[in-house]
């Protein structure tokens, strides 16, 4: 394990891809990191499997307004419904933009890089994401690659991105190694 980090996993309370919130929260805690899972409302997360079937309801630790930063890493799980709602949430956009501006890391998987576009932090970064969001990333001025995990330090802050739940082991390892 790398040094212990303070990590915020941030999502909405509906439509999150189950593996993309459950596995990072569980594994990063097992690795000894201080992990807080938060939603804007503080409501638990209704997860989905493959964006279609309801998964477990995942317990959160706090509402976004109640979390105490700074955080070493903010992790953004995907899921089409979650990422689409999160990119419209001013609180989520603001905390992601502030994190990048402060030179601290953000990690986004699958559809979650959409949030980076709306937070105004994708331009100039090299990243990956789910197939259907890559054109949006490129249109926002990012360089897009098709890799299991991409770590980009351009612009004075670290961005870790992955494509799908199949990439979770590499995604979590990159967060741990940061």
PDB file of C-alpha atoms in Angstrom:
ATOM      1  CA  UNK A   1       0.000   0.000   0.000  1.00  0.00           C
ATOM      2  CA  UNK A   2       1.075   3.536  -0.721  1.00  0.00           C
ATOM      3  CA  UNK A   3       0.654   6.222   1.950  1.00  0.00           C
ATOM      4  CA  UNK A   4      -2.785   6.450   3.532  1.00  0.00           C
ATOM      5  CA  UNK A   5      -5.018   8.859   1.664  1.00  0.00           C
ATOM      6  CA  UNK A   6      -8.180  10.734   2.513  1.00  0.00           C
ATOM      7  CA  UNK A   7     -10.574   9.757  -0.290  1.00  0.00           C
ATOM      8  CA  UNK A   8     -14.027  11.058  -1.160  1.00  0.00           C
ATOM      9  CA  UNK A   9     -16.201   8.824  -3.326  1.00  0.00           C
ATOM     10  CA  UNK A  10     -18.848  11.146  -4.704  1.00  0.00           C
ATOM     11  CA  UNK A  11     -21.973  10.181  -6.615  1.00  0.00           C
ATOM     12  CA  UNK A  12     -25.654  10.849  -6.903  1.00  0.00           C
ATOM     13  CA  UNK A  13     -28.087   8.581  -5.091  1.00  0.00           C
ATOM     14  CA  UNK A  14     -29.478   6.790  -8.170  1.00  0.00           C
ATOM     15  CA  UNK A  15     -28.151   4.981 -11.203  1.00  0.00           C
ATOM     16  CA  UNK A  16     -24.591   4.288 -10.110  1.00  0.00           C
ATOM     17  CA  UNK A  17     -22.936   1.235 -11.647  1.00  0.00           C
ATOM     18  CA  UNK A  18     -22.768  -1.128  -8.656  1.00  0.00           C
ATOM     19  CA  UNK A  19     -19.222  -2.398  -9.085  1.00  0.00           C
ATOM     20  CA  UNK A  20     -17.895   1.120  -9.645  1.00  0.00           C
ATOM     21  CA  UNK A  21     -18.891   2.311  -6.187  1.00  0.00           C
ATOM     22  CA  UNK A  22     -18.848  -0.894  -4.140  1.00  0.00           C
ATOM     23  CA  UNK A  23     -15.433  -2.209  -5.230  1.00  0.00           C
ATOM     24  CA  UNK A  24     -13.474   1.054  -4.856  1.00  0.00           C
ATOM     25  CA  UNK A  25     -15.043   1.826  -1.463  1.00  0.00           C
ATOM     26  CA  UNK A  26     -14.456  -1.688  -0.161  1.00  0.00           C
ATOM     27  CA  UNK A  27     -10.969  -2.234  -1.564  1.00  0.00           C
ATOM     28  CA  UNK A  28      -9.613   1.224  -0.727  1.00  0.00           C
ATOM     29  CA  UNK A  29     -10.825   0.807   2.864  1.00  0.00           C
ATOM     30  CA  UNK A  30      -9.207  -2.645   3.001  1.00  0.00           C
ATOM     31  CA  UNK A  31      -5.979  -1.012   1.832  1.00  0.00           C
ATOM     32  CA  UNK A  32      -6.155   1.294   4.861  1.00  0.00           C
ATOM     33  CA  UNK A  33      -7.346   4.515   3.261  1.00  0.00           C
ATOM     34  CA  UNK A  34      -9.783   6.897   4.956  1.00  0.00           C
ATOM     35  CA  UNK A  35     -12.764   6.667   2.588  1.00  0.00           C
ATOM     36  CA  UNK A  36     -15.919   8.782   2.804  1.00  0.00           C
ATOM     37  CA  UNK A  37     -18.817   8.042   0.458  1.00  0.00           C
ATOM     38  CA  UNK A  38     -21.116  11.007  -0.077  1.00  0.00           C
ATOM     39  CA  UNK A  39     -24.065  12.081  -2.200  1.00  0.00           C
ATOM     40  CA  UNK A  40     -25.444  15.609  -2.520  1.00  0.00           C
ATOM     41  CA  UNK A  41     -28.572  14.563  -0.580  1.00  0.00           C
ATOM     42  CA  UNK A  42     -26.906  12.209   1.889  1.00  0.00           C
ATOM     43  CA  UNK A  43     -29.296   9.500   0.699  1.00  0.00           C
ATOM     44  CA  UNK A  44     -28.000   5.971   0.168  1.00  0.00           C
ATOM     45  CA  UNK A  45     -27.167   4.976  -3.398  1.00  0.00           C
ATOM     46  CA  UNK A  46     -29.414   2.802  -5.540  1.00  0.00           C
ATOM     47  CA  UNK A  47     -26.942   0.933  -7.708  1.00  0.00           C
ATOM     48  CA  UNK A  48     -27.517  -0.723 -11.061  1.00  0.00           C
ATOM     49  CA  UNK A  49     -25.815  -3.579 -12.862  1.00  0.00           C
ATOM     50  CA  UNK A  50     -25.066  -2.866 -16.522  1.00  0.00           C
ATOM     51  CA  UNK A  51     -27.261   0.259 -16.330  1.00  0.00           C
ATOM     52  CA  UNK A  52     -30.354  -1.976 -16.472  1.00  0.00           C
ATOM     53  CA  UNK A  53     -30.928  -4.128 -13.419  1.00  0.00           C
ATOM     54  CA  UNK A  54     -31.245  -2.773  -9.907  1.00  0.00           C
ATOM     55  CA  UNK A  55     -28.354  -3.763  -7.691  1.00  0.00           C
ATOM     56  CA  UNK A  56     -27.848  -3.256  -4.005  1.00  0.00           C
ATOM     57  CA  UNK A  57     -28.617  -0.081  -2.100  1.00  0.00           C
ATOM     58  CA  UNK A  58     -25.193   1.134  -0.987  1.00  0.00           C
ATOM     59  CA  UNK A  59     -24.895   3.048   2.286  1.00  0.00           C
ATOM     60  CA  UNK A  60     -23.264   6.459   2.226  1.00  0.00           C
ATOM     61  CA  UNK A  61     -21.438   8.213   5.032  1.00  0.00           C
ATOM     62  CA  UNK A  62     -22.574  11.801   4.536  1.00  0.00           C
ATOM     63  CA  UNK A  63     -24.207  14.494   2.487  1.00  0.00           C
ATOM     64  CA  UNK A  64     -21.772  16.434   0.309  1.00  0.00           C
ATOM     65  CA  UNK A  65     -22.343  19.641   2.310  1.00  0.00           C
ATOM     66  CA  UNK A  66     -21.257  17.835   5.492  1.00  0.00           C
ATOM     67  CA  UNK A  67     -17.948  16.359   4.294  1.00  0.00           C
ATOM     68  CA  UNK A  68     -14.734  17.792   5.628  1.00  0.00           C
ATOM     69  CA  UNK A  69     -11.910  18.177   3.104  1.00  0.00           C
ATOM     70  CA  UNK A  70      -9.438  18.552   1.749  1.00  0.00           C
ATOM     71  CA  UNK A  71      -9.284  15.148   0.114  1.00  0.00           C
ATOM     72  CA  UNK A  72      -6.233  13.615  -1.493  1.00  0.00           C
ATOM     73  CA  UNK A  73      -8.453  12.007  -4.137  1.00  0.00           C
ATOM     74  CA  UNK A  74     -12.048  12.424  -5.266  1.00  0.00           C
ATOM     75  CA  UNK A  75     -13.381   9.265  -6.922  1.00  0.00           C
ATOM     76  CA  UNK A  76     -16.282   9.541  -9.367  1.00  0.00           C
ATOM     77  CA  UNK A  77     -18.062   6.252 -10.133  1.00  0.00           C
ATOM     78  CA  UNK A  78     -19.956   5.879 -13.383  1.00  0.00           C
ATOM     79  CA  UNK A  79     -23.279   4.561 -14.479  1.00  0.00           C
ATOM     80  CA  UNK A  80     -25.088   6.433 -17.208  1.00  0.00           C
ATOM     81  CA  UNK A  81     -27.870   7.823 -15.018  1.00  0.00           C
ATOM     82  CA  UNK A  82     -25.503   8.759 -12.202  1.00  0.00           C
ATOM     83  CA  UNK A  83     -22.947  10.505 -14.404  1.00  0.00           C
ATOM     84  CA  UNK A  84     -25.607  12.400 -16.339  1.00  0.00           C
ATOM     85  CA  UNK A  85     -27.218  13.656 -13.116  1.00  0.00           C
ATOM     86  CA  UNK A  86     -23.860  14.376 -11.467  1.00  0.00           C
ATOM     87  CA  UNK A  87     -22.673  16.542 -14.341  1.00  0.00           C
ATOM     88  CA  UNK A  88     -25.703  18.783 -13.793  1.00  0.00           C
ATOM     89  CA  UNK A  89     -25.216  19.064 -10.015  1.00  0.00           C
ATOM     90  CA  UNK A  90     -23.556  22.376  -9.135  1.00  0.00           C
ATOM     91  CA  UNK A  91     -22.111  21.002  -5.874  1.00  0.00           C
ATOM     92  CA  UNK A  92     -20.431  18.079  -7.623  1.00  0.00           C
ATOM     93  CA  UNK A  93     -19.104  20.236 -10.454  1.00  0.00           C
ATOM     94  CA  UNK A  94     -17.785  22.770  -7.976  1.00  0.00           C
ATOM     95  CA  UNK A  95     -15.957  20.301  -5.739  1.00  0.00           C
ATOM     96  CA  UNK A  96     -14.375  18.598  -8.772  1.00  0.00           C
ATOM     97  CA  UNK A  97     -13.229  21.935 -10.225  1.00  0.00           C
ATOM     98  CA  UNK A  98     -11.906  23.078  -6.821  1.00  0.00           C
ATOM     99  CA  UNK A  99     -10.055  19.765  -6.372  1.00  0.00           C
ATOM    100  CA  UNK A 100      -8.285  20.170  -9.714  1.00  0.00           C
ATOM    101  CA  UNK A 101      -7.536  23.853  -9.129  1.00  0.00           C
ATOM    102  CA  UNK A 102      -5.966  22.964  -5.765  1.00  0.00           C
ATOM    103  CA  UNK A 103      -3.660  20.449  -7.499  1.00  0.00           C
ATOM    104  CA  UNK A 104      -5.263  17.400  -5.922  1.00  0.00           C
ATOM    105  CA  UNK A 105      -6.249  14.188  -7.684  1.00  0.00           C
ATOM    106  CA  UNK A 106      -9.526  13.148  -9.288  1.00  0.00           C
ATOM    107  CA  UNK A 107     -10.329   9.607 -10.440  1.00  0.00           C
ATOM    108  CA  UNK A 108     -13.254   8.922 -12.801  1.00  0.00           C
ATOM    109  CA  UNK A 109     -14.420   5.674 -14.361  1.00  0.00           C
ATOM    110  CA  UNK A 110     -16.748   4.715 -17.202  1.00  0.00           C
ATOM    111  CA  UNK A 111     -19.315   7.500 -17.805  1.00  0.00           C
ATOM    112  CA  UNK A 112     -18.019   9.666 -14.921  1.00  0.00           C
ATOM    113  CA  UNK A 113     -15.556  11.624 -17.105  1.00  0.00           C
ATOM    114  CA  UNK A 114     -18.660  13.472 -18.370  1.00  0.00           C
ATOM    115  CA  UNK A 115     -18.498  15.322 -15.043  1.00  0.00           C
ATOM    116  CA  UNK A 116     -15.001  16.560 -15.919  1.00  0.00           C
ATOM    117  CA  UNK A 117     -16.381  18.187 -19.066  1.00  0.00           C
ATOM    118  CA  UNK A 118     -19.084  20.099 -17.201  1.00  0.00           C
ATOM    119  CA  UNK A 119     -16.709  20.997 -14.359  1.00  0.00           C
ATOM    120  CA  UNK A 120     -14.436  22.585 -16.980  1.00  0.00           C
ATOM    121  CA  UNK A 121     -11.375  20.471 -16.167  1.00  0.00           C
ATOM    122  CA  UNK A 122     -11.126  18.046 -19.115  1.00  0.00           C
ATOM    123  CA  UNK A 123      -9.355  20.381 -21.524  1.00  0.00           C
ATOM    124  CA  UNK A 124      -5.648  19.603 -21.898  1.00  0.00           C
ATOM    125  CA  UNK A 125      -5.872  16.259 -20.104  1.00  0.00           C
ATOM    126  CA  UNK A 126      -5.224  12.820 -21.594  1.00  0.00           C
ATOM    127  CA  UNK A 127      -7.841  10.385 -20.403  1.00  0.00           C
ATOM    128  CA  UNK A 128     -10.087   7.465 -21.151  1.00  0.00           C
ATOM    129  CA  UNK A 129     -13.699   6.601 -20.464  1.00  0.00           C
ATOM    130  CA  UNK A 130     -16.601   4.574 -21.733  1.00  0.00           C
ATOM    131  CA  UNK A 131     -16.891   4.449 -25.541  1.00  0.00           C
ATOM    132  CA  UNK A 132     -19.953   6.710 -25.726  1.00  0.00           C
ATOM    133  CA  UNK A 133     -18.392   9.557 -23.709  1.00  0.00           C
ATOM    134  CA  UNK A 134     -15.102   9.725 -25.594  1.00  0.00           C
ATOM    135  CA  UNK A 135     -16.417  12.086 -28.284  1.00  0.00           C
ATOM    136  CA  UNK A 136     -17.619  14.496 -25.580  1.00  0.00           C
ATOM    137  CA  UNK A 137     -14.189  14.372 -23.963  1.00  0.00           C
ATOM    138  CA  UNK A 138     -12.455  15.084 -27.273  1.00  0.00           C
ATOM    139  CA  UNK A 139     -14.880  17.923 -28.017  1.00  0.00           C
ATOM    140  CA  UNK A 140     -14.006  19.403 -24.616  1.00  0.00           C
ATOM    141  CA  UNK A 141     -10.331  19.553 -25.594  1.00  0.00           C
ATOM    142  CA  UNK A 142      -9.052  16.345 -24.010  1.00  0.00           C
ATOM    143  CA  UNK A 143      -6.851  13.772 -25.696  1.00  0.00           C
ATOM    144  CA  UNK A 144      -8.626  10.428 -25.518  1.00  0.00           C
ATOM    145  CA  UNK A 145      -6.955   7.024 -25.348  1.00  0.00           C
ATOM    146  CA  UNK A 146      -8.326   3.489 -25.192  1.00  0.00           C
ATOM    147  CA  UNK A 147      -6.442   2.120 -22.188  1.00  0.00           C
ATOM    148  CA  UNK A 148      -7.357   0.162 -19.062  1.00  0.00           C
ATOM    149  CA  UNK A 149      -6.221   3.041 -16.879  1.00  0.00           C
ATOM    150  CA  UNK A 150      -4.734   6.408 -17.771  1.00  0.00           C
ATOM    151  CA  UNK A 151      -2.897   8.601 -15.281  1.00  0.00           C
ATOM    152  CA  UNK A 152      -2.405  12.176 -16.499  1.00  0.00           C
ATOM    153  CA  UNK A 153      -0.513  14.856 -14.580  1.00  0.00           C
ATOM    154  CA  UNK A 154      -0.856  17.674 -17.123  1.00  0.00           C
ATOM    155  CA  UNK A 155      -2.039  21.000 -15.788  1.00  0.00           C
ATOM    156  CA  UNK A 156      -0.627  20.550 -12.291  1.00  0.00           C
ATOM    157  CA  UNK A 157      -3.057  17.914 -11.001  1.00  0.00           C
ATOM    158  CA  UNK A 158      -3.442  14.164 -11.363  1.00  0.00           C
ATOM    159  CA  UNK A 159      -6.364  12.598 -13.202  1.00  0.00           C
ATOM    160  CA  UNK A 160      -6.908   8.834 -13.145  1.00  0.00           C
ATOM    161  CA  UNK A 161      -9.456   7.424 -15.586  1.00  0.00           C
ATOM    162  CA  UNK A 162     -10.661   3.986 -16.661  1.00  0.00           C
ATOM    163  CA  UNK A 163     -13.176   2.696 -19.196  1.00  0.00           C
ATOM    164  CA  UNK A 164     -15.477   0.095 -17.614  1.00  0.00           C
ATOM    165  CA  UNK A 165     -15.968  -2.133 -14.553  1.00  0.00           C
ATOM    166  CA  UNK A 166     -13.584  -4.603 -16.227  1.00  0.00           C
ATOM    167  CA  UNK A 167     -10.813  -2.065 -15.503  1.00  0.00           C
ATOM    168  CA  UNK A 168     -11.538  -1.705 -11.778  1.00  0.00           C
ATOM    169  CA  UNK A 169      -8.459  -3.577 -10.536  1.00  0.00           C
ATOM    170  CA  UNK A 170      -6.142  -1.261 -12.481  1.00  0.00           C
ATOM    171  CA  UNK A 171      -8.222   1.805 -11.527  1.00  0.00           C
ATOM    172  CA  UNK A 172      -8.094   1.003  -7.809  1.00  0.00           C
ATOM    173  CA  UNK A 173      -4.380   0.138  -7.990  1.00  0.00           C
ATOM    174  CA  UNK A 174      -3.647   3.518  -9.626  1.00  0.00           C
ATOM    175  CA  UNK A 175      -5.543   5.338  -6.868  1.00  0.00           C
ATOM    176  CA  UNK A 176      -3.677   3.367  -4.190  1.00  0.00           C
ATOM    177  CA  UNK A 177      -0.313   4.011  -5.857  1.00  0.00           C
ATOM    178  CA  UNK A 178      -0.883   7.760  -6.199  1.00  0.00           C
TER     179      UNK A 178
END
